CSV table of N, CA and C in Angstrom, one decimal:
chain,number,residue,atom,x,y,z
A,1,MET,N,10.4,-70.7,-50.5
A,1,MET,CA,9.0,-69.4,-50.1
A,1,MET,C,8.2,-69.1,-50.9
A,2,ASN,N,9.9,-68.7,-52.3
A,2,ASN,CA,9.1,-68.1,-53.0
A,2,ASN,C,8.3,-69.3,-54.5
A,3,TRP,N,8.9,-70.2,-54.6
A,3,TRP,CA,7.3,-71.0,-55.0
A,3,TRP,C,6.8,-71.5,-55.0
A,4,TYR,N,6.3,-71.7,-53.5
A,4,TYR,CA,5.5,-71.4,-53.2
A,4,TYR,C,4.5,-70.5,-53.0
A,5,GLY,N,5.1,-69.1,-52.8
A,5,GLY,CA,4.0,-68.3,-53.5
A,5,GLY,C,3.9,-68.2,-54.6
A,6,SER,N,4.8,-68.8,-55.6
A,6,SER,CA,4.4,-68.9,-56.9
A,6,SER,C,2.8,-69.8,-57.2
A,7,LEU,N,2.8,-70.7,-56.1
A,7,LEU,CA,2.2,-72.1,-56.7
A,7,LEU,C,0.7,-71.2,-56.1
A,8,VAL,N,0.7,-70.7,-54.8
A,8,VAL,CA,-0.4,-70.1,-54.2
A,8,VAL,C,-1.0,-69.3,-55.4
A,9,ALA,N,0.2,-68.3,-56.0
A,9,ALA,CA,-0.2,-67.2,-56.9
A,9,ALA,C,-1.1,-67.9,-58.3
A,10,ALA,N,-0.3,-69.1,-58.5
A,10,ALA,CA,-1.3,-69.7,-59.8
A,10,ALA,C,-2.4,-70.4,-59.4
A,11,VAL,N,-3.0,-70.6,-57.9
A,11,VAL,CA,-4.2,-71.3,-57.6
A,11,VAL,C,-5.0,-69.6,-57.5
A,12,ALA,N,-4.5,-68.7,-57.1
A,12,ALA,CA,-5.3,-67.5,-57.7
A,12,ALA,C,-5.8,-67.0,-58.8
A,13,VAL,N,-4.6,-67.0,-59.8
A,13,VAL,CA,-5.0,-66.9,-61.6
A,13,VAL,C,-6.0,-67.9,-61.9
A,14,GLU,N,-5.9,-69.0,-61.1
A,14,GLU,CA,-6.8,-70.5,-61.6
A,14,GLU,C,-8.4,-69.8,-61.0
A,15,ARG,N,-8.4,-69.3,-60.0
A,15,ARG,CA,-9.7,-68.8,-59.5
A,15,ARG,C,-10.0,-68.1,-60.5
A,16,ALA,N,-9.2,-66.8,-60.7
A,16,ALA,CA,-9.9,-65.4,-61.6
A,16,ALA,C,-10.0,-66.4,-62.8
A,17,VAL,N,-9.7,-66.7,-62.9
A,17,VAL,CA,-10.5,-67.4,-64.4
A,17,VAL,C,-11.7,-68.0,-64.0
A,18,GLU,N,-12.1,-69.0,-63.3
A,18,GLU,CA,-12.7,-69.4,-62.5
A,18,GLU,C,-14.2,-68.1,-62.7
A,19,LEU,N,-13.6,-67.2,-62.1
A,19,LEU,CA,-14.7,-66.2,-62.3
A,19,LEU,C,-15.1,-65.7,-63.7
A,20,VAL,N,-13.9,-65.6,-64.5
A,20,VAL,CA,-14.7,-65.2,-66.2
A,20,VAL,C,-15.2,-66.1,-66.6
A,21,VAL,N,-15.3,-67.5,-66.0
A,21,VAL,CA,-15.9,-68.5,-66.8
A,21,VAL,C,-17.9,-68.1,-65.8
A,22,ALA,N,-17.2,-67.7,-64.8
A,22,ALA,CA,-18.6,-67.9,-63.7
A,22,ALA,C,-19.4,-66.6,-64.7
A,23,ARG,N,-19.0,-65.6,-65.1
A,23,ARG,CA,-20.0,-64.4,-65.3
A,23,ARG,C,-20.3,-64.8,-66.6
A,24,ARG,N,-19.6,-65.2,-68.1
A,24,ARG,CA,-20.2,-65.8,-69.2
A,24,ARG,C,-20.9,-66.9,-68.8
A,25,ASN,N,-21.2,-67.5,-67.6
A,25,ASN,CA,-22.3,-68.9,-67.8
A,25,ASN,C,-23.6,-68.0,-67.0
A,26,GLN,N,-23.5,-66.8,-66.3
A,26,GLN,CA,-24.5,-65.9,-65.5
A,26,GLN,C,-24.5,-65.2,-66.8
A,27,ARG,N,-24.4,-65.0,-67.5
A,27,ARG,CA,-25.8,-63.9,-68.6
A,27,ARG,C,-26.0,-64.8,-69.6
A,28,TRP,N,-25.2,-66.4,-69.7
A,28,TRP,CA,-26.1,-67.6,-70.3
A,28,TRP,C,-27.3,-67.6,-69.7
A,29,SER,N,-27.3,-68.5,-68.0
A,29,SER,CA,-28.3,-68.4,-67.9
A,29,SER,C,-29.1,-67.7,-67.7
A,30,ALA,N,-29.1,-66.2,-67.6
A,30,ALA,CA,-30.2,-65.2,-67.3
A,30,ALA,C,-30.7,-65.5,-68.5
A,31,ALA,N,-30.1,-65.6,-69.8
A,31,ALA,CA,-30.7,-65.2,-71.1
A,31,ALA,C,-32.0,-66.6,-71.3
A,32,ARG,N,-31.6,-67.6,-70.9
A,32,ARG,CA,-32.7,-68.3,-70.3
A,32,ARG,C,-33.4,-68.3,-69.0
A,33,GLY,N,-33.4,-67.4,-68.7
A,33,GLY,CA,-34.3,-67.5,-67.1
A,33,GLY,C,-34.3,-68.1,-65.6
A,34,ALA,N,-33.1,-67.8,-65.9
A,34,ALA,CA,-32.2,-68.7,-64.3
A,34,ALA,C,-32.9,-67.6,-63.1
A,35,SER,N,-32.7,-68.5,-62.5
A,35,SER,CA,-32.9,-68.1,-60.4
A,35,SER,C,-31.4,-67.9,-60.0
A,36,VAL,N,-31.2,-67.0,-58.9
A,36,VAL,CA,-30.4,-67.0,-58.2
A,36,VAL,C,-30.6,-67.0,-57.0
A,37,SER,N,-30.1,-67.8,-56.0
A,37,SER,CA,-30.4,-68.3,-54.6
A,37,SER,C,-28.7,-67.8,-54.1
A,38,GLY,N,-28.7,-68.4,-52.5
A,38,GLY,CA,-28.0,-67.9,-51.8
A,38,GLY,C,-27.1,-66.6,-52.0
A,39,GLN,N,-27.9,-65.7,-52.0
A,39,GLN,CA,-26.7,-64.2,-52.3
A,39,GLN,C,-26.0,-63.7,-51.1
A,40,GLY,N,-27.2,-64.5,-50.2
A,40,GLY,CA,-25.8,-64.2,-48.2
A,40,GLY,C,-25.2,-64.6,-48.2
A,41,HIS,N,-24.6,-66.1,-48.8
A,41,HIS,CA,-24.0,-66.9,-48.5
A,41,HIS,C,-22.5,-66.4,-49.2
A,42,TYR,N,-22.7,-65.8,-50.6
A,42,TYR,CA,-21.6,-65.6,-51.3
A,42,TYR,C,-20.4,-65.1,-50.9
A,43,PRO,N,-21.1,-63.7,-50.7
A,43,PRO,CA,-19.7,-62.1,-50.1
A,43,PRO,C,-18.8,-63.7,-48.8
A,44,VAL,N,-19.2,-64.6,-48.3
A,44,VAL,CA,-18.8,-65.5,-46.9
A,44,VAL,C,-17.6,-65.8,-47.9
A,45,MET,N,-18.9,-66.5,-49.1
A,45,MET,CA,-17.3,-68.3,-49.0
A,45,MET,C,-16.5,-66.6,-50.5
A,46,VAL,N,-17.1,-66.1,-50.6
A,46,VAL,CA,-15.7,-65.4,-51.5
A,46,VAL,C,-14.1,-64.9,-51.0
A,47,ALA,N,-14.6,-64.4,-49.4
A,47,ALA,CA,-13.8,-64.3,-47.5
A,47,ALA,C,-13.2,-65.4,-47.9
A,48,LEU,N,-13.7,-66.4,-47.7
A,48,LEU,CA,-13.0,-67.5,-46.8
A,48,LEU,C,-11.9,-67.7,-47.7
A,49,HIS,N,-12.2,-68.1,-49.1
A,49,HIS,CA,-11.4,-68.3,-50.3
A,49,HIS,C,-10.4,-67.5,-50.1
A,50,THR,N,-10.5,-66.0,-50.1
A,50,THR,CA,-9.4,-65.0,-50.4
A,50,THR,C,-8.4,-65.2,-49.5
A,51,GLY,N,-9.3,-65.6,-48.0
A,51,GLY,CA,-8.4,-65.8,-46.6
A,51,GLY,C,-7.6,-67.0,-47.0
A,52,LEU,N,-8.2,-67.7,-47.5
A,52,LEU,CA,-7.5,-69.8,-47.8
A,52,LEU,C,-6.4,-69.3,-47.7
A,53,LEU,N,-6.1,-68.5,-49.4
A,53,LEU,CA,-4.8,-67.9,-50.0
A,53,LEU,C,-4.0,-67.5,-49.1
A,54,ALA,N,-4.3,-66.3,-48.8
A,54,ALA,CA,-3.6,-65.1,-47.7
A,54,ALA,C,-3.1,-65.5,-46.4
A,55,GLY,N,-3.8,-66.8,-45.8
A,55,GLY,CA,-3.5,-67.8,-44.6
A,55,GLY,C,-2.0,-68.2,-45.0
A,56,CYS,N,-2.4,-69.6,-46.4
A,56,CYS,CA,-1.5,-70.1,-47.2
A,56,CYS,C,-0.4,-69.2,-46.8
A,57,LEU,N,0.5,-68.0,-47.5
A,57,LEU,CA,1.2,-67.1,-47.1
A,57,LEU,C,1.8,-67.3,-45.9
A,58,THR,N,0.4,-66.0,-45.2
A,58,THR,CA,0.8,-65.6,-43.8
A,58,THR,C,1.4,-66.5,-42.9
A,59,GLU,N,0.7,-67.8,-43.0
A,59,GLU,CA,1.5,-68.4,-41.8
A,59,GLU,C,2.9,-69.2,-42.1
A,60,VAL,N,3.0,-69.3,-43.6
A,60,VAL,CA,4.4,-69.8,-43.7
A,60,VAL,C,5.2,-68.9,-43.5
A,61,TRP,N,5.4,-67.3,-43.8
A,61,TRP,CA,5.9,-66.8,-43.7
A,61,TRP,C,6.4,-66.0,-41.7
A,62,LEU,N,4.9,-65.9,-41.6
A,62,LEU,CA,5.1,-65.5,-39.9
A,62,LEU,C,5.7,-67.1,-39.3
A,63,ALA,N,5.1,-67.7,-39.0
A,63,ALA,CA,5.8,-69.3,-38.4
A,63,ALA,C,6.9,-69.8,-38.8
A,64,ALA,N,7.3,-69.4,-39.9
A,64,ALA,CA,8.7,-70.2,-40.7
A,64,ALA,C,8.8,-71.5,-40.6
A,65,ARG,N,7.3,-72.2,-40.8
A,65,ARG,CA,7.3,-73.6,-41.7
A,65,ARG,C,8.0,-73.5,-42.3
A,66,PRO,N,8.5,-75.1,-42.5
A,66,PRO,CA,9.4,-75.6,-42.8
A,66,PRO,C,8.5,-76.4,-44.2
A,67,PHE,N,9.2,-76.4,-45.1
A,67,PHE,CA,8.7,-77.3,-46.1
A,67,PHE,C,9.5,-79.0,-46.0
A,68,LEU,N,8.8,-79.9,-45.7
A,68,LEU,CA,8.7,-81.1,-45.5
A,68,LEU,C,8.9,-82.3,-47.0
A,69,PRO,N,9.3,-82.5,-47.4
A,69,PRO,CA,8.9,-83.2,-48.5
A,69,PRO,C,8.4,-84.3,-49.0
A,70,VAL,N,8.1,-84.6,-47.7
A,70,VAL,CA,6.9,-86.4,-47.2
A,70,VAL,C,5.4,-85.9,-47.0
A,71,LEU,N,5.7,-84.5,-46.4
A,71,LEU,CA,4.0,-84.1,-46.5
A,71,LEU,C,3.8,-83.3,-48.0
A,72,ALA,N,4.8,-82.6,-48.4
A,72,ALA,CA,4.4,-81.2,-49.6
A,72,ALA,C,4.1,-82.2,-50.7
A,73,TRP,N,4.8,-82.7,-51.2
A,73,TRP,CA,4.8,-84.3,-52.5
A,73,TRP,C,3.1,-84.5,-52.1
A,74,PRO,N,3.2,-85.9,-51.4
A,74,PRO,CA,1.6,-85.8,-51.7
A,74,PRO,C,0.5,-84.6,-51.6
A,75,MET,N,1.0,-83.5,-50.8
A,75,MET,CA,-0.4,-82.9,-51.1
A,75,MET,C,-0.2,-82.3,-52.3
A,76,LEU,N,0.6,-82.1,-52.8
A,76,LEU,CA,0.6,-81.2,-54.3
A,76,LEU,C,-0.2,-81.8,-55.3
A,77,ALA,N,0.3,-83.6,-55.1
A,77,ALA,CA,-0.6,-84.4,-56.0
A,77,ALA,C,-1.9,-84.2,-55.5
A,78,VAL,N,-2.8,-84.2,-54.5
A,78,VAL,CA,-3.9,-84.1,-53.8
A,78,VAL,C,-4.3,-82.9,-54.5
A,79,LEU,N,-3.6,-81.8,-54.5
A,79,LEU,CA,-3.7,-80.0,-55.1
A,79,LEU,C,-4.4,-80.4,-56.3
A,80,VAL,N,-3.5,-81.1,-57.1
A,80,VAL,CA,-3.0,-81.3,-58.9
A,80,VAL,C,-4.7,-81.7,-59.1
A,81,ALA,N,-5.0,-83.2,-58.8
A,81,ALA,CA,-5.7,-84.0,-58.9
A,81,ALA,C,-7.1,-82.9,-58.5
A,82,ALA,N,-6.9,-82.2,-57.3
A,82,ALA,CA,-8.5,-81.5,-57.3
A,82,ALA,C,-9.0,-80.6,-58.0
A,83,GLN,N,-7.7,-80.4,-58.5
A,83,GLN,CA,-7.9,-78.6,-59.8
A,83,GLN,C,-8.2,-79.7,-61.2
A,84,GLY,N,-7.6,-81.0,-61.3
A,84,GLY,CA,-8.0,-82.1,-62.3
A,84,GLY,C,-10.2,-81.9,-62.3
A,85,LEU,N,-9.9,-82.4,-60.7
A,85,LEU,CA,-11.6,-82.8,-60.6
A,85,LEU,C,-13.0,-80.9,-60.7
A,86,ARG,N,-11.8,-80.3,-60.3
A,86,ARG,CA,-13.0,-79.1,-60.6
A,86,ARG,C,-13.2,-78.8,-62.0
A,87,TRP,N,-12.0,-78.4,-62.7
A,87,TRP,CA,-12.4,-78.4,-64.3
A,87,TRP,C,-12.7,-79.7,-64.8
A,88,TRP,N,-13.3,-81.0,-64.8
A,88,TRP,CA,-13.5,-82.0,-64.9
A,88,TRP,C,-15.7,-81.2,-64.8
A,89,CYS,N,-15.6,-81.0,-63.7
A,89,CYS,CA,-17.0,-80.5,-62.8
A,89,CYS,C,-17.5,-79.4,-63.8
A,90,ILE,N,-16.5,-78.5,-64.2
A,90,ILE,CA,-17.2,-77.2,-65.4
A,90,ILE,C,-16.8,-77.5,-66.4
A,91,SER,N,-15.7,-79.1,-67.6
A,91,SER,CA,-16.5,-79.3,-68.2
A,91,SER,C,-17.6,-79.9,-68.5
A,92,VAL,N,-17.9,-80.7,-67.8
A,92,VAL,CA,-19.3,-81.0,-67.5
A,92,VAL,C,-20.2,-80.5,-67.5
A,93,LEU,N,-20.7,-80.3,-66.5
A,93,LEU,CA,-22.0,-78.8,-66.7
A,93,LEU,C,-21.7,-77.6,-67.7
A,94,GLY,N,-20.6,-77.5,-68.3
A,94,GLY,CA,-20.8,-76.4,-69.8
A,94,GLY,C,-21.1,-74.8,-69.3
A,95,PRO,N,-22.1,-74.3,-69.7
A,95,PRO,CA,-22.9,-72.7,-69.0
A,95,PRO,C,-23.3,-72.6,-68.0
A,96,ARG,N,-23.5,-74.3,-67.6
A,96,ARG,CA,-24.7,-74.2,-66.6
A,96,ARG,C,-23.9,-74.5,-65.2
A,97,TRP,N,-22.6,-73.8,-65.1
A,97,TRP,CA,-21.5,-74.3,-64.0
A,97,TRP,C,-21.2,-72.7,-63.8
A,98,ASN,N,-21.3,-72.6,-61.7
A,98,ASN,CA,-21.2,-71.1,-62.0
A,98,ASN,C,-20.4,-70.8,-60.4
A,99,THR,N,-19.5,-70.1,-59.8
A,99,THR,CA,-19.6,-70.5,-58.2
A,99,THR,C,-20.9,-69.2,-57.9
A,100,ARG,N,-21.5,-68.9,-58.2
A,100,ARG,CA,-23.0,-68.6,-57.5
A,100,ARG,C,-24.3,-70.3,-58.2
A,101,VAL,N,-24.9,-69.9,-56.9
A,101,VAL,CA,-26.2,-71.3,-56.5
A,101,VAL,C,-27.4,-70.5,-58.4
A,102,ILE,N,-26.7,-70.7,-59.2
A,102,ILE,CA,-27.6,-70.4,-60.0
A,102,ILE,C,-28.8,-71.6,-61.2
A,103,VAL,N,-30.0,-71.2,-60.8
A,103,VAL,CA,-30.4,-72.6,-61.6
A,103,VAL,C,-31.3,-72.4,-63.3
A,104,VAL,N,-31.2,-73.0,-64.1
A,104,VAL,CA,-32.2,-72.6,-65.4
A,104,VAL,C,-32.6,-73.7,-65.2
A,105,PRO,N,-34.6,-72.7,-65.4
A,105,PRO,CA,-35.5,-73.8,-65.2
A,105,PRO,C,-35.9,-74.8,-66.1
A,106,GLY,N,-36.3,-75.8,-66.0
A,106,GLY,CA,-36.6,-77.2,-66.6
A,106,GLY,C,-35.4,-77.8,-67.4
A,107,LEU,N,-34.4,-77.4,-66.8
A,107,LEU,CA,-32.7,-78.3,-67.2
A,107,LEU,C,-33.2,-79.6,-66.4
A,108,PRO,N,-32.6,-81.0,-66.5
A,108,PRO,CA,-32.4,-81.5,-65.9
A,108,PRO,C,-31.1,-82.0,-65.4
A,109,LEU,N,-31.3,-82.2,-63.9
A,109,LEU,CA,-29.6,-82.5,-63.4
A,109,LEU,C,-28.6,-83.4,-64.6
A,110,VAL,N,-27.5,-83.0,-64.2
A,110,VAL,CA,-26.9,-83.7,-65.1
A,110,VAL,C,-26.1,-84.6,-63.9
A,111,THR,N,-25.6,-85.5,-64.3
A,111,THR,CA,-25.8,-86.9,-63.9
A,111,THR,C,-24.4,-87.7,-64.1
A,112,GLY,N,-23.9,-87.0,-65.6
A,112,GLY,CA,-23.0,-87.6,-66.0
A,112,GLY,C,-21.3,-87.2,-65.6
A,113,GLY,N,-20.2,-87.9,-66.3
A,113,GLY,CA,-19.0,-87.7,-65.9
A,113,GLY,C,-19.5,-87.8,-63.9
A,114,PRO,N,-18.3,-86.4,-63.6
A,114,PRO,CA,-18.2,-87.1,-61.8
A,114,PRO,C,-19.8,-87.0,-61.3
A,115,TYR,N,-20.8,-86.8,-61.6
A,115,TYR,CA,-21.9,-86.2,-61.2
A,115,TYR,C,-22.3,-87.3,-61.3
A,116,ARG,N,-21.7,-88.6,-61.9
A,116,ARG,CA,-22.3,-90.0,-61.7
A,116,ARG,C,-21.7,-90.5,-60.5
A,117,LEU,N,-20.8,-90.6,-60.0
A,117,LEU,CA,-20.7,-90.9,-58.7
A,117,LEU,C,-20.5,-89.8,-57.2
A,118,LEU,N,-20.5,-88.3,-57.8
A,118,LEU,CA,-20.8,-88.0,-56.4
A,118,LEU,C,-22.2,-86.4,-57.1
A,119,ARG,N,-23.0,-86.4,-55.8
A,119,ARG,CA,-23.7,-85.3,-56.5
A,119,ARG,C,-23.0,-83.7,-56.3
A,120,HIS,N,-22.2,-83.7,-55.5
A,120,HIS,CA,-21.5,-82.1,-55.4
A,120,HIS,C,-19.9,-82.4,-55.1
A,121,PRO,N,-19.3,-82.8,-57.0
A,121,PRO,CA,-17.8,-83.3,-57.0
A,121,PRO,C,-16.9,-81.8,-56.9
A,122,ASN,N,-17.6,-80.9,-57.2
A,122,ASN,CA,-16.9,-79.8,-57.1
A,122,ASN,C,-16.6,-79.2,-55.4
A,123,TYR,N,-17.8,-79.4,-54.3
A,123,TYR,CA,-17.1,-79.0,-53.6
A,123,TYR,C,-15.8,-80.3,-52.7
A,124,ALA,N,-16.0,-81.8,-53.5
A,124,ALA,CA,-15.3,-82.7,-52.9
A,124,ALA,C,-13.5,-81.6,-52.9
A,125,ALA,N,-13.8,-81.1,-54.4
A,125,ALA,CA,-12.7,-80.7,-55.0
A,125,ALA,C,-11.8,-79.5,-54.4
A,126,VAL,N,-13.5,-78.9,-54.3
A,126,VAL,CA,-12.3,-77.6,-52.9
A,126,VAL,C,-12.2,-78.0,-51.4
A,127,VAL,N,-12.9,-79.1,-50.6
A,127,VAL,CA,-12.2,-79.7,-49.8
A,127,VAL,C,-10.9,-80.3,-49.5
A,128,ALA,N,-11.3,-80.7,-50.7
A,128,ALA,CA,-9.3,-81.2,-50.8
A,128,ALA,C,-8.4,-80.7,-51.3
A,129,GLU,N,-8.8,-79.2,-51.9
A,129,GLU,CA,-7.8,-78.0,-51.9
A,129,GLU,C,-7.3,-77.0,-50.8
A,130,GLY,N,-8.7,-77.2,-50.2
A,130,GLY,CA,-8.5,-76.2,-48.5
A,130,GLY,C,-7.4,-77.2,-47.6
A,131,VAL,N,-7.5,-78.0,-47.5
A,131,VAL,CA,-6.5,-79.2,-46.9
A,131,VAL,C,-4.4,-79.0,-47.8
A,132,ALA,N,-4.6,-79.3,-49.0
A,132,ALA,CA,-3.7,-79.5,-49.5
A,132,ALA,C,-3.0,-78.3,-50.1
A,133,LEU,N,-3.7,-77.5,-49.9
A,133,LEU,CA,-2.7,-76.4,-50.2
A,133,LEU,C,-2.1,-75.7,-49.0
A,134,PRO,N,-2.2,-75.1,-48.4
A,134,PRO,CA,-2.2,-75.4,-47.0
A,134,PRO,C,-0.8,-76.3,-46.6
A,135,LEU,N,-1.4,-77.2,-46.8
A,135,LEU,CA,-0.3,-78.5,-46.4
A,135,LEU,C,1.3,-78.5,-47.2
A,136,VAL,N,0.9,-78.2,-48.4
A,136,VAL,CA,2.2,-78.7,-49.4
A,136,VAL,C,3.3,-77.5,-48.7
A,137,HIS,N,3.3,-76.5,-47.7
A,137,HIS,CA,3.8,-76.1,-47.5
A,137,HIS,C,4.0,-76.2,-45.3
A,138,THR,N,3.5,-77.4,-45.2
A,138,THR,CA,3.3,-77.2,-43.4
A,138,THR,C,2.6,-76.4,-42.5
A,139,ALA,N,1.3,-75.5,-43.5
A,139,ALA,CA,0.7,-74.0,-43.0
A,139,ALA,C,-1.0,-74.8,-42.4
A,140,TRP,N,0.1,-76.0,-40.8
A,140,TRP,CA,-1.5,-76.5,-40.8
A,140,TRP,C,-2.6,-75.9,-40.2
A,141,ILE,N,-2.4,-74.5,-39.7
A,141,ILE,CA,-3.5,-73.9,-38.8
A,141,ILE,C,-4.1,-73.5,-39.7
A,142,THR,N,-3.8,-72.7,-41.0
A,142,THR,CA,-4.7,-72.9,-42.2
A,142,THR,C,-4.8,-73.9,-42.7
A,143,ALA,N,-4.9,-74.9,-43.1
A,143,ALA,CA,-5.7,-76.0,-43.2
A,143,ALA,C,-6.8,-76.2,-42.7
A,144,ALA,N,-6.6,-76.4,-40.9
A,144,ALA,CA,-7.5,-76.9,-40.2
A,144,ALA,C,-8.9,-75.8,-40.2
A,145,VAL,N,-8.2,-74.1,-40.0
A,145,VAL,CA,-9.1,-73.1,-39.7
A,145,VAL,C,-10.2,-73.5,-41.4
A,146,PHE,N,-9.7,-73.3,-42.5
A,146,PHE,CA,-10.2,-73.5,-43.6
A,146,PHE,C,-11.3,-74.6,-43.7
A,147,THR,N,-10.9,-75.4,-43.3
A,147,THR,CA,-11.7,-76.7,-43.2
A,147,THR,C,-12.8,-76.7,-41.9
A,148,VAL,N,-12.6,-76.3,-41.6
A,148,VAL,CA,-13.8,-76.0,-40.2
A,148,VAL,C,-14.9,-75.4,-40.3
A,149,LEU,N,-14.3,-73.8,-41.1
A,149,LEU,CA,-15.1,-72.8,-41.6
A,149,LEU,C,-16.0,-72.7,-42.7
A,150,ASN,N,-15.4,-74.4,-43.8
A,150,ASN,CA,-15.6,-74.4,-44.5
A,150,ASN,C,-16.4,-75.5,-44.9
A,151,ALA,N,-16.8,-76.1,-43.7
A,151,ALA,CA,-17.4,-77.2,-43.5
A,151,ALA,C,-18.8,-76.5,-43.4
A,152,VAL,N,-18.4,-75.5,-42.6
A,152,VAL,CA,-19.8,-75.0,-42.0
A,152,VAL,C,-20.4,-74.6,-43.3
A,153,LEU,N,-19.8,-73.4,-43.9
A,153,LEU,CA,-20.6,-72.9,-45.4
A,153,LEU,C,-20.8,-74.0,-46.1
A,154,LEU,N,-19.9,-74.9,-46.7
A,154,LEU,CA,-21.1,-75.8,-47.3
A,154,LEU,C,-21.7,-76.6,-46.6
A,155,THR,N,-22.2,-76.6,-45.6
A,155,THR,CA,-23.4,-77.4,-44.6
A,155,THR,C,-24.5,-75.9,-45.7
A,156,VAL,N,-24.6,-74.6,-45.5
A,156,VAL,CA,-25.4,-74.0,-45.8
A,156,VAL,C,-25.5,-73.5,-47.3
A,157,ARG,N,-24.5,-73.8,-48.5
A,157,ARG,CA,-24.5,-73.3,-49.5
A,157,ARG,C,-25.2,-74.9,-50.8
A,158,ILE,N,-24.5,-76.4,-49.6
A,158,ILE,CA,-25.3,-78.0,-50.2
A,158,ILE,C,-26.9,-77.3,-49.5
A,159,ARG,N,-27.2,-77.3,-48.9
A,159,ARG,CA,-28.5,-77.0,-49.0
A,159,ARG,C,-29.6,-76.0,-49.8
A,160,CYS,N,-28.8,-74.6,-49.9
A,160,CYS,CA,-29.6,-73.7,-50.2
A,160,CYS,C,-29.2,-74.1,-51.9
A,161,GLU,N,-28.5,-74.7,-52.4
A,161,GLU,CA,-28.3,-75.9,-53.9
A,161,GLU,C,-29.3,-77.1,-54.1
A,162,ASN,N,-29.5,-78.0,-53.0
A,162,ASN,CA,-30.3,-78.7,-53.7
A,162,ASN,C,-31.9,-78.0,-52.8
A,163,ARG,N,-32.4,-76.8,-52.7
A,163,ARG,CA,-33.9,-76.3,-53.1
A,163,ARG,C,-33.4,-75.9,-53.7
A,164,ALA,N,-32.9,-75.2,-54.1
A,164,ALA,CA,-32.8,-74.5,-55.3
A,164,ALA,C,-33.1,-75.8,-57.0
A,165,LEU,N,-31.8,-76.3,-57.0
A,165,LEU,CA,-32.1,-77.7,-57.9
A,165,LEU,C,-33.6,-78.0,-57.7
A,166,ALA,N,-34.2,-78.8,-56.6
A,166,ALA,CA,-35.4,-79.1,-56.5
A,166,ALA,C,-36.3,-78.2,-56.9
A,167,ALA,N,-36.9,-76.9,-57.0
A,167,ALA,CA,-37.6,-76.5,-57.3
A,167,ALA,C,-37.8,-76.1,-59.1
A,168,VAL,N,-36.6,-76.1,-59.2
A,168,VAL,CA,-36.5,-75.9,-60.9
A,168,VAL,C,-36.5,-76.9,-61.9
A,169,THR,N,-35.7,-77.9,-61.5
A,169,THR,CA,-34.8,-78.6,-62.5
A,169,THR,C,-36.0,-79.5,-63.1
A,170,ALA,N,-36.0,-80.5,-63.8
A,170,ALA,CA,-36.7,-81.6,-64.8
A,170,ALA,C,-35.3,-82.7,-64.4
A,171,PRO,N,-36.1,-84.3,-64.6
A,171,PRO,CA,-35.8,-85.2,-64.5
A,171,PRO,C,-34.1,-85.4,-64.9
A,172,PRO,N,-33.2,-86.0,-64.1
A,172,PRO,CA,-31.7,-86.2,-64.5
A,172,PRO,C,-32.0,-86.8,-65.9
A,173,SER,N,-30.8,-85.9,-65.9
A,173,SER,CA,-29.9,-86.2,-67.4
A,173,SER,C,-28.5,-87.0,-67.1
A,174,THR,N,-27.7,-87.7,-68.0
A,174,THR,CA,-26.9,-88.1,-67.8
A,174,THR,C,-25.7,-87.3,-68.7
A,175,THR,N,-26.1,-86.0,-69.3
A,175,THR,CA,-25.5,-85.8,-70.2
A,175,THR,C,-25.4,-84.7,-69.9
A,176,PRO,N,-24.8,-83.5,-70.4
A,176,PRO,CA,-24.1,-82.1,-69.6
A,176,PRO,C,-25.4,-81.3,-71.2
A,177,ALA,N,-26.4,-80.5,-70.7
A,177,ALA,CA,-26.9,-79.6,-71.8
A,177,ALA,C,-26.0,-79.4,-72.9
A,178,PRO,N,-26.2,-78.8,-74.2
A,178,PRO,CA,-25.9,-78.3,-74.9
A,178,PRO,C,-25.4,-76.7,-75.2
A,179,ALA,N,-24.4,-76.2,-75.2
A,179,ALA,CA,-23.5,-74.8,-75.1
A,179,ALA,C,-25.0,-74.0,-75.9
């Protein structure tokens, strides 16, 4: 369990780094007249993602979930791939990436990098992570509960983001905006 606790802590640290990047990017966007949407669902998202981390540890500890290598190693690979996809999204969007729905008027949609394959690749990373992180140590209840609640939240979030993007963006571009 100690190594699993370290893995969950590493994901928590990664999330904290994301928040630092998001705050910096929010300042960049605000200086360019950005609009913020979806403030109502943001605290729910924070609570759900915090709950994922807590649920992973709590379920493994309270339910004495076993470590099953046949499940753990593939799920660890999925988790690492999800983190790679997330940071690819962050690097392609540059200062436009955020944990909040923030859109700078007049900038084109980014359609390069993972965005040429998926409209919302960061959310694919979130879905993969929400399944994989708990299942690294067979916390299947946490994986199932997070997946269901996250599906509901992502429905709201993606609708909000699509409306915000449609309202203020220019035609698509295959390159990210300069920093």
